[in-house]
Amino acid sequence: MPRIVVTGSESTGKTTLAGWLAQSLATIWVPEHSRAYAERVNRSLTASDVEPIASGQLRDEEAGIAAWRARFAAQEAPPPLILDTDLVSTTVYAEHYYGSCPAWIMSAARARLGDLYLLCATDVVWVADGVRDREDERAVLDAAFRARLRDVGADVEEVSGSSPQRLAQALAAVDRWARGG
């Protein structure tokens, strides 16, 4: 089952892009678990939240995979499953905010590597929403994402510009990926 992961620093339009991409491709998408988790616990996150977030991300992905299989398994050329972040993102955020990440999460991230990563550039306006913080560290976090994606050998395409430009770039990247190049 092909998986496309939308990833990147905070407040870069990942969720918007993932939703639009899924709608454009008429497929299923898995929302970012850490956002729902942060809203549910309603407090500042700590290092002790990393493992529950990762476990929740895995559960959400498995539910998305099951829904995708139920809907598309019989198709000869099914659309990809869209993930609004994945465990690779969890590892980057854990190391950035808390200085380390449990080894099992890194192992699981490598084992579940997506087929294509759409890295959202930081060229959009920061939107404070009560969950995001550290606007001044977006460039540092962006560099950490680029390094981690390189380290795990991910196939990466950067998307930038306005939301419609990002969607057009993402659709073109998915099309190139689907054609094998």
CSV table of C-alpha atoms in Angstrom, one decimal:
chain,number,residue,atom,x,y,z
A,1,MET,CA,0.0,0.0,0.0
A,2,PRO,CA,1.5,3.3,-1.1
A,3,ARG,CA,1.9,6.0,1.6
A,4,ILE,CA,2.6,9.7,1.1
A,5,VAL,CA,3.6,11.6,4.2
A,6,VAL,CA,3.1,15.4,4.6
A,7,THR,CA,5.8,16.6,7.0
A,8,GLY,CA,7.7,19.6,8.2
A,9,SER,CA,8.2,22.2,10.9
A,10,GLU,CA,5.3,23.7,12.9
A,11,SER,CA,2.8,25.9,11.2
A,12,THR,CA,3.8,25.1,7.6
A,13,GLY,CA,0.4,24.0,6.3
A,14,LYS,CA,0.8,20.3,6.7
A,15,THR,CA,-2.8,19.5,7.8
A,16,THR,CA,-4.3,21.8,5.1
A,17,LEU,CA,-2.2,20.2,2.4
A,18,ALA,CA,-2.8,16.6,3.6
A,19,GLY,CA,-6.6,17.2,3.5
A,20,TRP,CA,-6.6,18.9,0.1
A,21,LEU,CA,-4.3,16.2,-1.3
A,22,ALA,CA,-6.5,13.4,0.0
A,23,GLN,CA,-9.6,15.1,-1.4
A,24,SER,CA,-7.9,15.7,-4.8
A,25,LEU,CA,-6.8,12.1,-5.0
A,26,ALA,CA,-10.1,10.7,-3.6
A,27,THR,CA,-8.3,8.8,-1.0
A,28,ILE,CA,-8.1,8.3,2.8
A,29,TRP,CA,-5.9,10.4,5.0
A,30,VAL,CA,-4.7,10.0,8.6
A,31,PRO,CA,-4.6,13.2,10.7
A,32,GLU,CA,-1.7,14.1,12.9
A,33,HIS,CA,-2.1,12.3,16.2
A,34,SER,CA,0.1,14.7,18.3
A,35,ARG,CA,-2.3,17.6,17.7
A,36,ALA,CA,-5.4,15.6,18.9
A,37,TYR,CA,-3.3,14.4,21.9
A,38,ALA,CA,-2.2,17.9,22.8
A,39,GLU,CA,-5.7,19.2,22.6
A,40,ARG,CA,-7.0,16.3,24.7
A,41,VAL,CA,-4.5,16.7,27.6
A,42,ASN,CA,-4.8,20.5,27.5
A,43,ARG,CA,-1.4,21.2,29.0
A,44,SER,CA,2.2,21.8,27.8
A,45,LEU,CA,3.6,18.5,26.6
A,46,THR,CA,6.6,16.9,28.2
A,47,ALA,CA,9.1,14.1,27.3
A,48,SER,CA,6.7,11.7,29.0
A,49,ASP,CA,4.2,12.4,26.3
A,50,VAL,CA,6.4,11.2,23.4
A,51,GLU,CA,5.6,7.5,23.8
A,52,PRO,CA,1.8,7.9,24.1
A,53,ILE,CA,1.9,10.2,21.1
A,54,ALA,CA,3.9,7.6,19.1
A,55,SER,CA,1.6,4.8,20.2
A,56,GLY,CA,-1.4,6.8,19.2
A,57,GLN,CA,0.2,7.7,15.8
A,58,LEU,CA,0.7,3.9,15.2
A,59,ARG,CA,-2.9,3.1,16.1
A,60,ASP,CA,-4.2,5.9,13.9
A,61,GLU,CA,-2.0,4.8,11.0
A,62,GLU,CA,-3.2,1.2,11.4
A,63,ALA,CA,-6.8,2.3,11.4
A,64,GLY,CA,-6.1,4.3,8.2
A,65,ILE,CA,-4.5,1.4,6.6
A,66,ALA,CA,-7.5,-0.9,7.4
A,67,ALA,CA,-9.9,1.7,6.0
A,68,TRP,CA,-7.7,2.1,2.9
A,69,ARG,CA,-7.6,-1.7,2.4
A,70,ALA,CA,-11.3,-2.0,2.8
A,71,ARG,CA,-11.9,0.7,0.2
A,72,PHE,CA,-9.1,0.2,-2.3
A,73,ALA,CA,-7.7,-3.3,-2.0
A,74,ALA,CA,-9.4,-4.6,-5.1
A,75,GLN,CA,-8.3,-1.7,-7.3
A,76,GLU,CA,-5.5,-2.3,-9.8
A,77,ALA,CA,-4.0,1.2,-9.3
A,78,PRO,CA,-5.3,2.5,-6.0
A,79,PRO,CA,-4.5,6.0,-4.8
A,80,PRO,CA,-2.0,6.3,-1.9
A,81,LEU,CA,-2.8,6.7,1.7
A,82,ILE,CA,-2.0,10.2,2.9
A,83,LEU,CA,-0.4,10.7,6.3
A,84,ASP,CA,-0.4,14.1,8.1
A,85,THR,CA,3.0,13.4,9.6
A,86,ASP,CA,4.3,10.0,10.8
A,87,LEU,CA,6.8,8.6,13.3
A,88,VAL,CA,9.7,10.2,11.5
A,89,SER,CA,8.1,13.5,12.5
A,90,THR,CA,7.7,12.3,16.1
A,91,THR,CA,11.4,11.5,16.3
A,92,VAL,CA,12.3,15.0,15.1
A,93,TYR,CA,10.0,16.8,17.5
A,94,ALA,CA,11.0,14.6,20.4
A,95,GLU,CA,14.7,15.3,19.8
A,96,HIS,CA,14.1,19.0,19.2
A,97,TYR,CA,11.9,19.6,22.3
A,98,TYR,CA,13.2,17.0,24.7
A,99,GLY,CA,16.8,16.2,23.6
A,100,SER,CA,16.1,12.5,22.8
A,101,CYS,CA,13.6,10.0,21.5
A,102,PRO,CA,13.0,6.4,22.7
A,103,ALA,CA,14.9,3.9,20.5
A,104,TRP,CA,11.8,1.9,19.7
A,105,ILE,CA,10.2,4.9,18.0
A,106,MET,CA,13.2,5.5,15.8
A,107,SER,CA,13.2,1.8,14.9
A,108,ALA,CA,9.5,1.8,14.1
A,109,ALA,CA,9.9,5.0,12.1
A,110,ARG,CA,12.6,3.4,9.9
A,111,ALA,CA,10.5,0.2,9.5
A,112,ARG,CA,7.4,2.1,8.5
A,113,LEU,CA,9.1,4.7,6.2
A,114,GLY,CA,6.6,6.3,3.8
A,115,ASP,CA,7.0,6.0,0.1
A,116,LEU,CA,7.2,9.8,-0.5
A,117,TYR,CA,7.6,12.7,1.9
A,118,LEU,CA,6.2,16.1,1.0
A,119,LEU,CA,8.3,18.5,3.1
A,120,CYS,CA,6.4,21.8,3.7
A,121,ALA,CA,8.7,24.8,3.5
A,122,THR,CA,8.6,27.5,6.2
A,123,ASP,CA,7.7,30.3,3.7
A,124,VAL,CA,4.2,30.7,5.1
A,125,VAL,CA,3.0,32.9,7.9
A,126,TRP,CA,3.2,31.5,11.4
A,127,VAL,CA,-0.2,30.9,13.0
A,128,ALA,CA,-0.3,30.7,16.8
A,129,ASP,CA,-3.1,28.3,17.8
A,130,GLY,CA,-2.4,27.3,21.4
A,131,VAL,CA,-0.7,24.1,20.4
A,132,ARG,CA,2.3,25.5,18.5
A,133,ASP,CA,5.1,27.4,20.0
A,134,ARG,CA,8.6,28.5,19.3
A,135,GLU,CA,8.0,30.4,16.1
A,136,ASP,CA,11.6,31.6,16.2
A,137,GLU,CA,12.9,28.0,16.0
A,138,ARG,CA,11.1,27.1,12.7
A,139,ALA,CA,14.4,27.3,10.7
A,140,VAL,CA,16.2,25.1,13.2
A,141,LEU,CA,13.3,22.6,13.2
A,142,ASP,CA,13.2,22.7,9.3
A,143,ALA,CA,16.9,21.8,9.2
A,144,ALA,CA,16.3,18.9,11.7
A,145,PHE,CA,13.6,17.6,9.4
A,146,ARG,CA,15.8,17.8,6.3
A,147,ALA,CA,18.7,16.0,8.2
A,148,ARG,CA,16.4,13.2,9.5
A,149,LEU,CA,14.7,12.6,6.2
A,150,ARG,CA,18.2,12.4,4.6
A,151,ASP,CA,19.4,10.1,7.4
A,152,VAL,CA,16.6,7.6,6.9
A,153,GLY,CA,16.9,7.6,3.1
A,154,ALA,CA,13.4,9.1,2.5
A,155,ASP,CA,12.3,10.1,-0.9
A,156,VAL,CA,11.6,13.8,-0.4
A,157,GLU,CA,9.9,16.6,-2.4
A,158,GLU,CA,9.7,20.1,-1.0
A,159,VAL,CA,6.5,22.1,-1.5
A,160,SER,CA,6.4,25.8,-1.0
A,161,GLY,CA,4.4,29.0,-1.8
A,162,SER,CA,0.7,29.6,-1.3
A,163,SER,CA,-1.7,26.7,-0.4
A,164,PRO,CA,-2.8,26.3,-4.0
A,165,GLN,CA,0.8,26.3,-5.2
A,166,ARG,CA,1.7,23.7,-2.6
A,167,LEU,CA,-1.2,21.5,-3.7
A,168,ALA,CA,-0.2,21.7,-7.3
A,169,GLN,CA,3.5,20.9,-6.4
A,170,ALA,CA,2.3,18.0,-4.2
A,171,LEU,CA,0.1,16.6,-6.9
A,172,ALA,CA,2.9,16.8,-9.4
A,173,ALA,CA,5.3,15.1,-7.0
A,174,VAL,CA,2.8,12.3,-6.4
A,175,ASP,CA,2.4,11.9,-10.1
A,176,ARG,CA,6.1,11.7,-10.7
A,177,TRP,CA,6.5,9.2,-7.8
A,178,ALA,CA,3.6,7.1,-9.2
A,179,ARG,CA,5.3,7.0,-12.6
A,180,GLY,CA,8.5,5.8,-10.9
A,181,GLY,CA,10.6,8.9,-11.1
